[in-house]
PDB file of N, CA and C in Angstrom:
ATOM      1  N   ARG A1439       0.807  -1.204   0.000  1.00  0.00           N
ATOM      2  CA  ARG A1439       0.000   0.000   0.000  1.00  0.00           C
ATOM      3  C   ARG A1439       0.843   1.258   0.000  1.00  0.00           C
ATOM      4  N   GLY A1440       2.049   1.176   0.382  1.00  0.00           N
ATOM      5  CA  GLY A1440       2.900   2.346   0.415  1.00  0.00           C
ATOM      6  C   GLY A1440       3.654   2.600  -0.869  1.00  0.00           C
ATOM      7  N   HIS A1441       3.354   1.832  -1.929  1.00  0.00           N
ATOM      8  CA  HIS A1441       4.099   1.955  -3.182  1.00  0.00           C
ATOM      9  C   HIS A1441       3.995   3.343  -3.800  1.00  0.00           C
ATOM     10  N   LEU A1442       2.908   4.037  -3.568  1.00  0.00           N
ATOM     11  CA  LEU A1442       2.698   5.338  -4.202  1.00  0.00           C
ATOM     12  C   LEU A1442       2.993   6.506  -3.265  1.00  0.00           C
ATOM     13  N   ASN A1443       3.579   6.222  -2.113  1.00  0.00           N
ATOM     14  CA  ASN A1443       3.843   7.293  -1.146  1.00  0.00           C
ATOM     15  C   ASN A1443       4.702   8.418  -1.712  1.00  0.00           C
ATOM     16  N   GLY A1444       5.634   8.099  -2.580  1.00  0.00           N
ATOM     17  CA  GLY A1444       6.505   9.121  -3.137  1.00  0.00           C
ATOM     18  C   GLY A1444       5.960   9.793  -4.384  1.00  0.00           C
ATOM     19  N   VAL A1445       4.755   9.448  -4.779  1.00  0.00           N
ATOM     20  CA  VAL A1445       4.151   9.999  -6.000  1.00  0.00           C
ATOM     21  C   VAL A1445       3.147  11.072  -5.611  1.00  0.00           C
ATOM     22  N   ASN A1446       3.281  12.229  -6.224  1.00  0.00           N
ATOM     23  CA  ASN A1446       2.366  13.327  -5.937  1.00  0.00           C
ATOM     24  C   ASN A1446       1.339  13.465  -7.056  1.00  0.00           C
ATOM     25  N   ALA A1447       0.087  13.581  -6.669  1.00  0.00           N
ATOM     26  CA  ALA A1447      -0.982  13.784  -7.643  1.00  0.00           C
ATOM     27  C   ALA A1447      -0.992  15.236  -8.093  1.00  0.00           C
ATOM     28  N   SER A1448      -1.548  15.472  -9.265  1.00  0.00           N
ATOM     29  CA  SER A1448      -1.611  16.817  -9.806  1.00  0.00           C
ATOM     30  C   SER A1448      -2.945  17.016 -10.507  1.00  0.00           C
ATOM     31  N   THR A1449      -3.400  18.245 -10.555  1.00  0.00           N
ATOM     32  CA  THR A1449      -4.611  18.573 -11.299  1.00  0.00           C
ATOM     33  C   THR A1449      -4.279  19.003 -12.727  1.00  0.00           C
ATOM     34  N   VAL A1450      -3.002  19.031 -13.058  1.00  0.00           N
ATOM     35  CA  VAL A1450      -2.562  19.431 -14.391  1.00  0.00           C
ATOM     36  C   VAL A1450      -2.577  18.214 -15.303  1.00  0.00           C
ATOM     37  N   ARG A1451      -3.160  18.370 -16.467  1.00  0.00           N
ATOM     38  CA  ARG A1451      -3.240  17.283 -17.434  1.00  0.00           C
ATOM     39  C   ARG A1451      -1.853  16.928 -17.959  1.00  0.00           C
ATOM     40  N   VAL A1452      -1.601  15.647 -18.032  1.00  0.00           N
ATOM     41  CA  VAL A1452      -0.367  15.132 -18.610  1.00  0.00           C
ATOM     42  C   VAL A1452      -0.771  14.271 -19.791  1.00  0.00           C
ATOM     43  N   GLY A1453      -0.043  14.355 -20.863  1.00  0.00           N
ATOM     44  CA  GLY A1453      -0.327  13.511 -22.014  1.00  0.00           C
ATOM     45  C   GLY A1453      -0.307  12.046 -21.609  1.00  0.00           C
ATOM     46  N   LEU A1454      -1.172  11.250 -22.198  1.00  0.00           N
ATOM     47  CA  LEU A1454      -1.294   9.858 -21.819  1.00  0.00           C
ATOM     48  C   LEU A1454       0.006   9.091 -22.048  1.00  0.00           C
ATOM     49  N   ALA A1455       0.651   9.298 -23.167  1.00  0.00           N
ATOM     50  CA  ALA A1455       1.902   8.585 -23.447  1.00  0.00           C
ATOM     51  C   ALA A1455       2.949   8.910 -22.389  1.00  0.00           C
ATOM     52  N   LYS A1456       3.038  10.162 -22.004  1.00  0.00           N
ATOM     53  CA  LYS A1456       4.003  10.562 -20.979  1.00  0.00           C
ATOM     54  C   LYS A1456       3.670   9.904 -19.638  1.00  0.00           C
ATOM     55  N   GLY A1457       2.395   9.850 -19.307  1.00  0.00           N
ATOM     56  CA  GLY A1457       1.973   9.200 -18.067  1.00  0.00           C
ATOM     57  C   GLY A1457       2.259   7.707 -18.070  1.00  0.00           C
ATOM     58  N   LEU A1458       2.023   7.047 -19.195  1.00  0.00           N
ATOM     59  CA  LEU A1458       2.307   5.623 -19.304  1.00  0.00           C
ATOM     60  C   LEU A1458       3.804   5.348 -19.224  1.00  0.00           C
ATOM     61  N   ASP A1459       4.600   6.214 -19.820  1.00  0.00           N
ATOM     62  CA  ASP A1459       6.053   6.059 -19.727  1.00  0.00           C
ATOM     63  C   ASP A1459       6.520   6.213 -18.280  1.00  0.00           C
ATOM     64  N   ALA A1460       5.934   7.160 -17.554  1.00  0.00           N
ATOM     65  CA  ALA A1460       6.283   7.346 -16.142  1.00  0.00           C
ATOM     66  C   ALA A1460       5.896   6.109 -15.332  1.00  0.00           C
ATOM     67  N   ALA A1461       4.751   5.524 -15.649  1.00  0.00           N
ATOM     68  CA  ALA A1461       4.321   4.299 -14.964  1.00  0.00           C
ATOM     69  C   ALA A1461       5.310   3.168 -15.235  1.00  0.00           C
ATOM     70  N   ARG A1462       5.748   3.057 -16.483  1.00  0.00           N
ATOM     71  CA  ARG A1462       6.706   2.006 -16.842  1.00  0.00           C
ATOM     72  C   ARG A1462       8.000   2.150 -16.052  1.00  0.00           C
ATOM     73  N   VAL A1463       8.491   3.372 -15.926  1.00  0.00           N
ATOM     74  CA  VAL A1463       9.723   3.623 -15.177  1.00  0.00           C
ATOM     75  C   VAL A1463       9.539   3.241 -13.706  1.00  0.00           C
ATOM     76  N   GLN A1464       8.418   3.646 -13.111  1.00  0.00           N
ATOM     77  CA  GLN A1464       8.160   3.328 -11.709  1.00  0.00           C
ATOM     78  C   GLN A1464       8.012   1.821 -11.501  1.00  0.00           C
ATOM     79  N   LEU A1465       7.296   1.153 -12.398  1.00  0.00           N
ATOM     80  CA  LEU A1465       7.087  -0.285 -12.245  1.00  0.00           C
ATOM     81  C   LEU A1465       8.363  -1.082 -12.459  1.00  0.00           C
ATOM     82  N   ALA A1466       9.275  -0.573 -13.268  1.00  0.00           N
ATOM     83  CA  ALA A1466      10.554  -1.254 -13.493  1.00  0.00           C
ATOM     84  C   ALA A1466      11.379  -1.314 -12.213  1.00  0.00           C
ATOM     85  N   LYS A1467      11.109  -0.439 -11.279  1.00  0.00           N
ATOM     86  CA  LYS A1467      11.839  -0.408  -9.994  1.00  0.00           C
ATOM     87  C   LYS A1467      11.314  -1.440  -9.001  1.00  0.00           C
ATOM     88  N   ARG A1468      10.164  -2.021  -9.296  1.00  0.00           N
ATOM     89  CA  ARG A1468       9.529  -2.977  -8.384  1.00  0.00           C
ATOM     90  C   ARG A1468      10.126  -4.372  -8.577  1.00  0.00           C
ATOM     91  N   PRO A1469      10.064  -5.224  -7.556  1.00  0.00           N
ATOM     92  CA  PRO A1469      10.597  -6.590  -7.678  1.00  0.00           C
ATOM     93  C   PRO A1469       9.938  -7.356  -8.834  1.00  0.00           C
ATOM     94  N   ALA A1470      10.711  -8.215  -9.475  1.00  0.00           N
ATOM     95  CA  ALA A1470      10.231  -8.958 -10.642  1.00  0.00           C
ATOM     96  C   ALA A1470       9.056  -9.870 -10.317  1.00  0.00           C
ATOM     97  N   ASP A1471       8.987 -10.365  -9.087  1.00  0.00           N
ATOM     98  CA  ASP A1471       7.915 -11.297  -8.737  1.00  0.00           C
ATOM     99  C   ASP A1471       6.640 -10.593  -8.275  1.00  0.00           C
ATOM    100  N   GLU A1472       6.624  -9.287  -8.344  1.00  0.00           N
ATOM    101  CA  GLU A1472       5.464  -8.509  -7.922  1.00  0.00           C
ATOM    102  C   GLU A1472       4.529  -8.279  -9.116  1.00  0.00           C
ATOM    103  N   ALA A1473       3.222  -8.428  -8.894  1.00  0.00           N
ATOM    104  CA  ALA A1473       2.252  -8.171  -9.953  1.00  0.00           C
ATOM    105  C   ALA A1473       2.282  -6.686 -10.322  1.00  0.00           C
ATOM    106  N   LYS A1474       2.257  -6.409 -11.601  1.00  0.00           N
ATOM    107  CA  LYS A1474       2.310  -5.021 -12.080  1.00  0.00           C
ATOM    108  C   LYS A1474       1.064  -4.752 -12.929  1.00  0.00           C
ATOM    109  N   VAL A1475       0.295  -3.752 -12.508  1.00  0.00           N
ATOM    110  CA  VAL A1475      -0.976  -3.435 -13.154  1.00  0.00           C
ATOM    111  C   VAL A1475      -1.095  -1.926 -13.315  1.00  0.00           C
ATOM    112  N   VAL A1476      -1.568  -1.490 -14.473  1.00  0.00           N
ATOM    113  CA  VAL A1476      -1.849  -0.078 -14.729  1.00  0.00           C
ATOM    114  C   VAL A1476      -3.313   0.029 -15.150  1.00  0.00           C
ATOM    115  N   HIS A1477      -4.040   0.915 -14.470  1.00  0.00           N
ATOM    116  CA  HIS A1477      -5.423   1.216 -14.848  1.00  0.00           C
ATOM    117  C   HIS A1477      -5.435   2.607 -15.472  1.00  0.00           C
ATOM    118  N   VAL A1478      -5.889   2.696 -16.706  1.00  0.00           N
ATOM    119  CA  VAL A1478      -6.040   3.980 -17.375  1.00  0.00           C
ATOM    120  C   VAL A1478      -7.518   4.350 -17.276  1.00  0.00           C
ATOM    121  N   VAL A1479      -7.822   5.344 -16.455  1.00  0.00           N
ATOM    122  CA  VAL A1479      -9.196   5.785 -16.256  1.00  0.00           C
ATOM    123  C   VAL A1479      -9.391   7.059 -17.070  1.00  0.00           C
ATOM    124  N   SER A1480     -10.330   7.012 -18.012  1.00  0.00           N
ATOM    125  CA  SER A1480     -10.506   8.124 -18.938  1.00  0.00           C
ATOM    126  C   SER A1480     -11.955   8.191 -19.400  1.00  0.00           C
ATOM    127  N   ASP A1481     -12.323   9.345 -19.935  1.00  0.00           N
ATOM    128  CA  ASP A1481     -13.623   9.431 -20.595  1.00  0.00           C
ATOM    129  C   ASP A1481     -13.458   9.139 -22.094  1.00  0.00           C
ATOM    130  N   PHE A1482     -12.247   8.841 -22.498  1.00  0.00           N
ATOM    131  CA  PHE A1482     -11.914   8.427 -23.856  1.00  0.00           C
ATOM    132  C   PHE A1482     -12.399   9.397 -24.928  1.00  0.00           C
ATOM    133  N   ARG A1483     -12.225  10.691 -24.654  1.00  0.00           N
ATOM    134  CA  ARG A1483     -12.547  11.700 -25.668  1.00  0.00           C
ATOM    135  C   ARG A1483     -11.553  11.578 -26.815  1.00  0.00           C
ATOM    136  N   ALA A1484     -12.046  11.598 -28.017  1.00  0.00           N
ATOM    137  CA  ALA A1484     -11.196  11.411 -29.196  1.00  0.00           C
ATOM    138  C   ALA A1484     -10.012  12.380 -29.247  1.00  0.00           C
ATOM    139  N   PRO A1485     -10.189  13.686 -28.941  1.00  0.00           N
ATOM    140  CA  PRO A1485      -9.035  14.583 -29.046  1.00  0.00           C
ATOM    141  C   PRO A1485      -7.860  14.178 -28.151  1.00  0.00           C
ATOM    142  N   ASP A1486      -8.152  13.652 -26.979  1.00  0.00           N
ATOM    143  CA  ASP A1486      -7.084  13.253 -26.066  1.00  0.00           C
ATOM    144  C   ASP A1486      -6.311  12.046 -26.585  1.00  0.00           C
ATOM    145  N   TRP A1487      -7.000  11.169 -27.285  1.00  0.00           N
ATOM    146  CA  TRP A1487      -6.375   9.947 -27.773  1.00  0.00           C
ATOM    147  C   TRP A1487      -5.770  10.131 -29.155  1.00  0.00           C
ATOM    148  N   ASP A1488      -6.309  11.033 -29.956  1.00  0.00           N
ATOM    149  CA  ASP A1488      -5.818  11.229 -31.314  1.00  0.00           C
ATOM    150  C   ASP A1488      -4.508  12.005 -31.366  1.00  0.00           C
ATOM    151  N   GLU A1489      -4.277  12.859 -30.375  1.00  0.00           N
ATOM    152  CA  GLU A1489      -3.113  13.745 -30.474  1.00  0.00           C
ATOM    153  C   GLU A1489      -1.786  13.006 -30.465  1.00  0.00           C
ATOM    154  N   ASP A1490      -1.694  11.895 -29.766  1.00  0.00           N
ATOM    155  CA  ASP A1490      -0.432  11.151 -29.759  1.00  0.00           C
ATOM    156  C   ASP A1490      -0.673   9.640 -29.738  1.00  0.00           C
ATOM    157  N   LYS A1491      -1.597   9.207 -30.606  1.00  0.00           N
ATOM    158  CA  LYS A1491      -1.997   7.800 -30.584  1.00  0.00           C
ATOM    159  C   LYS A1491      -0.847   6.853 -30.891  1.00  0.00           C
ATOM    160  N   GLY A1492       0.089   7.245 -31.740  1.00  0.00           N
ATOM    161  CA  GLY A1492       1.245   6.387 -32.022  1.00  0.00           C
ATOM    162  C   GLY A1492       2.101   6.195 -30.785  1.00  0.00           C
ATOM    163  N   ALA A1493       2.303   7.269 -30.035  1.00  0.00           N
ATOM    164  CA  ALA A1493       3.100   7.195 -28.809  1.00  0.00           C
ATOM    165  C   ALA A1493       2.370   6.409 -27.726  1.00  0.00           C
ATOM    166  N   VAL A1494       1.046   6.543 -27.662  1.00  0.00           N
ATOM    167  CA  VAL A1494       0.247   5.794 -26.681  1.00  0.00           C
ATOM    168  C   VAL A1494       0.323   4.303 -27.000  1.00  0.00           C
ATOM    169  N   LYS A1495       0.162   3.961 -28.256  1.00  0.00           N
ATOM    170  CA  LYS A1495       0.228   2.554 -28.665  1.00  0.00           C
ATOM    171  C   LYS A1495       1.585   1.961 -28.302  1.00  0.00           C
ATOM    172  N   LYS A1496       2.649   2.693 -28.578  1.00  0.00           N
ATOM    173  CA  LYS A1496       4.001   2.226 -28.264  1.00  0.00           C
ATOM    174  C   LYS A1496       4.174   2.051 -26.757  1.00  0.00           C
ATOM    175  N   ALA A1497       3.688   3.003 -25.974  1.00  0.00           N
ATOM    176  CA  ALA A1497       3.824   2.929 -24.519  1.00  0.00           C
ATOM    177  C   ALA A1497       3.085   1.725 -23.948  1.00  0.00           C
ATOM    178  N   VAL A1498       1.873   1.457 -24.451  1.00  0.00           N
ATOM    179  CA  VAL A1498       1.105   0.293 -23.990  1.00  0.00           C
ATOM    180  C   VAL A1498       1.822  -0.991 -24.396  1.00  0.00           C
ATOM    181  N   GLU A1499       2.349  -1.045 -25.602  1.00  0.00           N
ATOM    182  CA  GLU A1499       3.085  -2.228 -26.055  1.00  0.00           C
ATOM    183  C   GLU A1499       4.317  -2.482 -25.186  1.00  0.00           C
ATOM    184  N   GLU A1500       5.022  -1.417 -24.808  1.00  0.00           N
ATOM    185  CA  GLU A1500       6.205  -1.564 -23.958  1.00  0.00           C
ATOM    186  C   GLU A1500       5.818  -2.065 -22.570  1.00  0.00           C
ATOM    187  N   LEU A1501       4.711  -1.562 -22.042  1.00  0.00           N
ATOM    188  CA  LEU A1501       4.249  -2.026 -20.732  1.00  0.00           C
ATOM    189  C   LEU A1501       3.885  -3.505 -20.785  1.00  0.00           C
ATOM    190  N   THR A1502       3.102  -3.894 -21.790  1.00  0.00           N
ATOM    191  CA  THR A1502       2.676  -5.293 -21.866  1.00  0.00           C
ATOM    192  C   THR A1502       3.859  -6.219 -22.136  1.00  0.00           C
ATOM    193  N   ALA A1503       4.831  -5.766 -22.922  1.00  0.00           N
ATOM    194  CA  ALA A1503       6.035  -6.569 -23.170  1.00  0.00           C
ATOM    195  C   ALA A1503       6.825  -6.776 -21.885  1.00  0.00           C
ATOM    196  N   ALA A1504       6.714  -5.837 -20.953  1.00  0.00           N
ATOM    197  CA  ALA A1504       7.408  -5.936 -19.659  1.00  0.00           C
ATOM    198  C   ALA A1504       6.590  -6.730 -18.641  1.00  0.00           C
ATOM    199  N   GLY A1505       5.457  -7.307 -19.083  1.00  0.00           N
ATOM    200  CA  GLY A1505       4.647  -8.113 -18.186  1.00  0.00           C
ATOM    201  C   GLY A1505       3.636  -7.339 -17.365  1.00  0.00           C
ATOM    202  N   VAL A1506       3.392  -6.084 -17.730  1.00  0.00           N
ATOM    203  CA  VAL A1506       2.433  -5.250 -17.014  1.00  0.00           C
ATOM    204  C   VAL A1506       1.050  -5.463 -17.629  1.00  0.00           C
ATOM    205  N   LYS A1507       0.053  -5.650 -16.780  1.00  0.00           N
ATOM    206  CA  LYS A1507      -1.326  -5.740 -17.256  1.00  0.00           C
ATOM    207  C   LYS A1507      -1.879  -4.323 -17.335  1.00  0.00           C
ATOM    208  N   VAL A1508      -2.417  -3.962 -18.484  1.00  0.00           N
ATOM    209  CA  VAL A1508      -2.958  -2.625 -18.699  1.00  0.00           C
ATOM    210  C   VAL A1508      -4.468  -2.745 -18.899  1.00  0.00           C
ATOM    211  N   TYR A1509      -5.224  -2.036 -18.053  1.00  0.00           N
ATOM    212  CA  TYR A1509      -6.683  -2.043 -18.130  1.00  0.00           C
ATOM    213  C   TYR A1509      -7.177  -0.648 -18.492  1.00  0.00           C
ATOM    214  N   LEU A1510      -8.066  -0.557 -19.456  1.00  0.00           N
ATOM    215  CA  LEU A1510      -8.682   0.707 -19.849  1.00  0.00           C
ATOM    216  C   LEU A1510     -10.069   0.777 -19.218  1.00  0.00           C
ATOM    217  N   VAL A1511     -10.303   1.818 -18.414  1.00  0.00           N
ATOM    218  CA  VAL A1511     -11.554   1.963 -17.681  1.00  0.00           C
ATOM    219  C   VAL A1511     -12.275   3.201 -18.192  1.00  0.00           C
ATOM    220  N   ASP A1512     -13.460   3.009 -18.770  1.00  0.00           N
ATOM    221  CA  ASP A1512     -14.254   4.121 -19.296  1.00  0.00           C
ATOM    222  C   ASP A1512     -15.025   4.766 -18.152  1.00  0.00           C
ATOM    223  N   ALA A1513     -14.701   6.006 -17.862  1.00  0.00           N
ATOM    224  CA  ALA A1513     -15.322   6.723 -16.747  1.00  0.00           C
ATOM    225  C   ALA A1513     -16.410   7.692 -17.210  1.00  0.00           C
ATOM    226  N   ALA A1514     -16.765   7.632 -18.482  1.00  0.00           N
ATOM    227  CA  ALA A1514     -17.790   8.544 -19.002  1.00  0.00           C
ATOM    228  C   ALA A1514     -19.154   8.166 -18.443  1.00  0.00           C
ATOM    229  N   HIS A1515     -19.938   9.194 -18.175  1.00  0.00           N
ATOM    230  CA  HIS A1515     -21.302   8.966 -17.703  1.00  0.00           C
ATOM    231  C   HIS A1515     -22.194  10.023 -18.324  1.00  0.00           C
ATOM    232  N   PRO A1516     -23.309   9.699 -18.835  1.00  0.00           N
ATOM    233  CA  PRO A1516     -23.873   8.352 -18.909  1.00  0.00           C
ATOM    234  C   PRO A1516     -23.189   7.556 -20.000  1.00  0.00           C
ATOM    235  N   PHE A1517     -23.422   6.242 -19.978  1.00  0.00           N
ATOM    236  CA  PHE A1517     -22.857   5.357 -20.987  1.00  0.00           C
ATOM    237  C   PHE A1517     -23.261   5.840 -22.375  1.00  0.00           C
ATOM    238  N   ARG A1518     -22.341   5.785 -23.278  1.00  0.00           N
ATOM    239  CA  ARG A1518     -22.634   6.214 -24.651  1.00  0.00           C
ATOM    240  C   ARG A1518     -22.471   5.046 -25.605  1.00  0.00           C
ATOM    241  N   GLY A1519     -23.095   5.169 -26.748  1.00  0.00           N
ATOM    242  CA  GLY A1519     -23.043   4.120 -27.755  1.00  0.00           C
ATOM    243  C   GLY A1519     -21.712   4.118 -28.490  1.00  0.00           C
ATOM    244  N   ARG A1520     -21.616   3.311 -29.529  1.00  0.00           N
ATOM    245  CA  ARG A1520     -20.384   3.154 -30.285  1.00  0.00           C
ATOM    246  C   ARG A1520     -20.068   4.357 -31.154  1.00  0.00           C
ATOM    247  N   ASP A1521     -21.006   5.225 -31.394  1.00  0.00           N
ATOM    248  CA  ASP A1521     -20.772   6.359 -32.274  1.00  0.00           C
ATOM    249  C   ASP A1521     -19.969   7.369 -31.520  1.00  0.00           C
TER     250      ASP A1521
END
């Protein structure tokens, strides 16, 4: 439970790729036998994902290649359709 004690939260938006890269760096410091999980909680607005989608894809691929489970959590309310 103390794993995030040295991490400070911010109200300033950080690009998703940059945030995922920071998560990868932090998780690389953890013991190899420890479960590593990243939850991306977003409303999945297209502008946020389109601006650096290549970098986001690469960051997720690097995390999964390192054995990290990445979960995407849709926090939008109310639920919206596929359009």
